[in-house]
XYZ file of C-alpha atoms in Angstrom:
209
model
C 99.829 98.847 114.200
C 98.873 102.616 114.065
C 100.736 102.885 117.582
C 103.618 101.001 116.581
C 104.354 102.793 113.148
C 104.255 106.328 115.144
C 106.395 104.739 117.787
C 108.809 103.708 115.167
C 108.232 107.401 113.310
C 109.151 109.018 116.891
C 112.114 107.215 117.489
C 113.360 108.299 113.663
C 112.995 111.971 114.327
C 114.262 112.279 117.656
C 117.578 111.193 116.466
C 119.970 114.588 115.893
C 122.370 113.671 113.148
C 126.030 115.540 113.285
C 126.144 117.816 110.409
C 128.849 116.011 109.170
C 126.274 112.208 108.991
C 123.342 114.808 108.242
C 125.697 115.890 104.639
C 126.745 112.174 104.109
C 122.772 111.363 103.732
C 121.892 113.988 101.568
C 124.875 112.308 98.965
C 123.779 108.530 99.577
C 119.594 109.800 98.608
C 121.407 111.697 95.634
C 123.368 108.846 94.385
C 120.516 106.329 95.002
C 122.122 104.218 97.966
C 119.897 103.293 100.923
C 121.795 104.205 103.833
C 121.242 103.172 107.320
C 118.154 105.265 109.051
C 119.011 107.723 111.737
C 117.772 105.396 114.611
C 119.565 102.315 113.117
C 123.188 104.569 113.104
C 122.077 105.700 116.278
C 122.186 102.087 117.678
C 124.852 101.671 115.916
C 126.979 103.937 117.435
C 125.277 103.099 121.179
C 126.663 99.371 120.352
C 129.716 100.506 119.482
C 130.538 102.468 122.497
C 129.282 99.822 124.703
C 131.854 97.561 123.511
C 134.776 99.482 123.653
C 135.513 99.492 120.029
C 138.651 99.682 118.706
C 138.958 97.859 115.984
C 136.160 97.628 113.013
C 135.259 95.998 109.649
C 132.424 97.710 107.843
C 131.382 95.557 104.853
C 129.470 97.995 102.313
C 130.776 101.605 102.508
C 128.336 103.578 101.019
C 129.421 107.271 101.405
C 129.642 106.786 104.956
C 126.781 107.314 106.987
C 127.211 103.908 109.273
C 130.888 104.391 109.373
C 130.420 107.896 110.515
C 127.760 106.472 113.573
C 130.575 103.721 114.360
C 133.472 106.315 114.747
C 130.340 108.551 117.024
C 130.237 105.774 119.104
C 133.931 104.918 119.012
C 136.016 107.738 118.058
C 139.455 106.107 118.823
C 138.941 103.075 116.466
C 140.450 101.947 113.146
C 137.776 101.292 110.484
C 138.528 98.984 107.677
C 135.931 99.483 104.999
C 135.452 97.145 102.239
C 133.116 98.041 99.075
C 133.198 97.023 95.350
C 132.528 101.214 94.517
C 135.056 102.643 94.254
C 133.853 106.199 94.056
C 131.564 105.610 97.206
C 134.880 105.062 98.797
C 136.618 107.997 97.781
C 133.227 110.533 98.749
C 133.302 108.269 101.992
C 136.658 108.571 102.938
C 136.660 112.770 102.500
C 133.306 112.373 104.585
C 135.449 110.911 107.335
C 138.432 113.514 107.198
C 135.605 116.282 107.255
C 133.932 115.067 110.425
C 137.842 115.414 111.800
C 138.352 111.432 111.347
C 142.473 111.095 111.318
C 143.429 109.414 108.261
C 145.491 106.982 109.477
C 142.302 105.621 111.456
C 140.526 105.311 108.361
C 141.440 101.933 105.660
C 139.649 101.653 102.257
C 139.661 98.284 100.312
C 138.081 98.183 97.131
C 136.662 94.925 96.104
C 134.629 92.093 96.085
C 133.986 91.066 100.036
C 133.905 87.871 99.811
C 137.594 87.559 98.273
C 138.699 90.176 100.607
C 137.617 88.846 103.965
C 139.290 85.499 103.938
C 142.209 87.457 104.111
C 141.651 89.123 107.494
C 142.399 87.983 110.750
C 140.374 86.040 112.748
C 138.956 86.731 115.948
C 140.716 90.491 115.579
C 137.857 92.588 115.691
C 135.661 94.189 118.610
C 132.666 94.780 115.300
C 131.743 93.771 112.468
C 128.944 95.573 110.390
C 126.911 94.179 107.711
C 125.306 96.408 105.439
C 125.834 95.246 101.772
C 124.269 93.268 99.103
C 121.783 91.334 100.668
C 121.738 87.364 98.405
C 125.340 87.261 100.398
C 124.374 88.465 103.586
C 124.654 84.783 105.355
C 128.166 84.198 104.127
C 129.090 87.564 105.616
C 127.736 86.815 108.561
C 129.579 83.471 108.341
C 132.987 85.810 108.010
C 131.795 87.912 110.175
C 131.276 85.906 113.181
C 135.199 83.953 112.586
C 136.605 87.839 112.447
C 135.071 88.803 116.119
C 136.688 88.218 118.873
C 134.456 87.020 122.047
C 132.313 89.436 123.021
C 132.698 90.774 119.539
C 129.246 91.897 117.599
C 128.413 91.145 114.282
C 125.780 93.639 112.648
C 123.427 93.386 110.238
C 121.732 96.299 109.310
C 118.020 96.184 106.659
C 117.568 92.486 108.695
C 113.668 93.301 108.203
C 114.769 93.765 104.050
C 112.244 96.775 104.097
C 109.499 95.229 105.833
C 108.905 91.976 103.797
C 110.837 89.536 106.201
C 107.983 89.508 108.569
C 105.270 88.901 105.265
C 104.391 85.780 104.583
C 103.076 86.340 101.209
C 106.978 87.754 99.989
C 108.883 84.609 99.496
C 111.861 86.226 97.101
C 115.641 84.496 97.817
C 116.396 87.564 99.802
C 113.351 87.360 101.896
C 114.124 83.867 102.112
C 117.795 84.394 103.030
C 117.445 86.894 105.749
C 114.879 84.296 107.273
C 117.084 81.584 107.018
C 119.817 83.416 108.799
C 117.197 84.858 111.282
C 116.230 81.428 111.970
C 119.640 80.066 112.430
C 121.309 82.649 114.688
C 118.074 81.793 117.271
C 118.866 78.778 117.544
C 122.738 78.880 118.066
C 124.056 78.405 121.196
C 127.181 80.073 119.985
C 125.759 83.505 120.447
C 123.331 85.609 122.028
C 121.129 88.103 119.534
C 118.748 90.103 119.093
C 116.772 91.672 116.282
C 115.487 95.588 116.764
C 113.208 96.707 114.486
C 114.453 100.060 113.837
C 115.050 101.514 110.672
C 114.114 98.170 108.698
C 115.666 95.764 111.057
C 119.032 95.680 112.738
C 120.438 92.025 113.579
C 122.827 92.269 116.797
C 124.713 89.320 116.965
C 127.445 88.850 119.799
C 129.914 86.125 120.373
C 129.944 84.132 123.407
C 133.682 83.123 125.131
């Protein structure tokens, strides 16, 4: 385990954050909010460019750390953001013009998620990231998964919930919830996945044709 944990600790630091993500850390550890780690947005961004991104939904804004790694991996892309925080949306959004993000590529929706993404269109979008309050993360994924078109990802950053999903001994509903959908998205022949365990867990989910 020894190996592992320094493997995972290498793979953190060798990760060089833009100023601009590097700044957009330092206000999500002020303001308490556990933002994606530097490997995770790295992956991020590396699935991201790899499919051609164009057109995003980001469920959970934060200030925007992940959002900044999505435009770093697809900097031509329209980001629709949707968070309950208002004020993470507004130190987000001036995140995003600082790091030279256009405006006009850049759509803020404050709310609940789950009565704003019925409203979107399905099938529309080339990714869909996941990084919100964790007792809804199925249903999101649920959304998710109808808003991607094929080929489409669905992401799920924390998947590992801080390294309890893989105890046996933590049997919480969120522990138990991440399982579940674990469990499930093996099994479907709807998708291919896979689960990385960087930061603490990223779920990559894409949709078959």
């Amino acid at each position: 385990m020894a190996d592992k944990e320094s493997s995972w600790k290498f793979a953190e630091e060798i990760v060089v954050e833009s100023p601009a993500i590097a700044q957009a850390r330092l206000n999500s550890i002020e303001l308490g909010i556990d933002p994606v780690s530097p490997a995770m947005g790295a992956q991020i961004a590396v699935v991201a460019a790899a499919t051609a991104a164009t057109r995003i939904i980001e469920i959970g804004t934060g200030v925007g750390v992940s959002g900044l790694w999505l435009f770093a991996g697809a900097p031509r892309a329209t980001l629709t953001s949707i968070d309950f925080e208002l004020d993470y949306q507004q130190s987000a959004r001036k995140s995003f013009i600082d790091a030279g993000v256009s405006a006009n590529r850049i759509r803020m929706i404050a709310g609940r998620a789950l009565d704003v993404l019925p409203r979107m269109n399905e099938q529309s979008y080339d990714i869909v990231l996941v990084d919100a309050d964790p007792q809804h993360v199925i249903q999101y994924v649920e959304h998710g998964l109808r808003l991607v078109r094929a080929g489409g990802t669905v992401l799920v950053a924390h998947a590992l919930w801080r390294g309890r999903v893989a105890d046996p001994a933590q049997r919480d509903d969120t522990v138990t919830g991440y399982r579940s959908l674990l469990a499930t998205i093996a099994e479907s022949d709807a998708v291919i996945s896979a689960l990385s365990a960087v930061g603490d867990g990223l779920l990559q989910i894409t949709k078959l044709g």
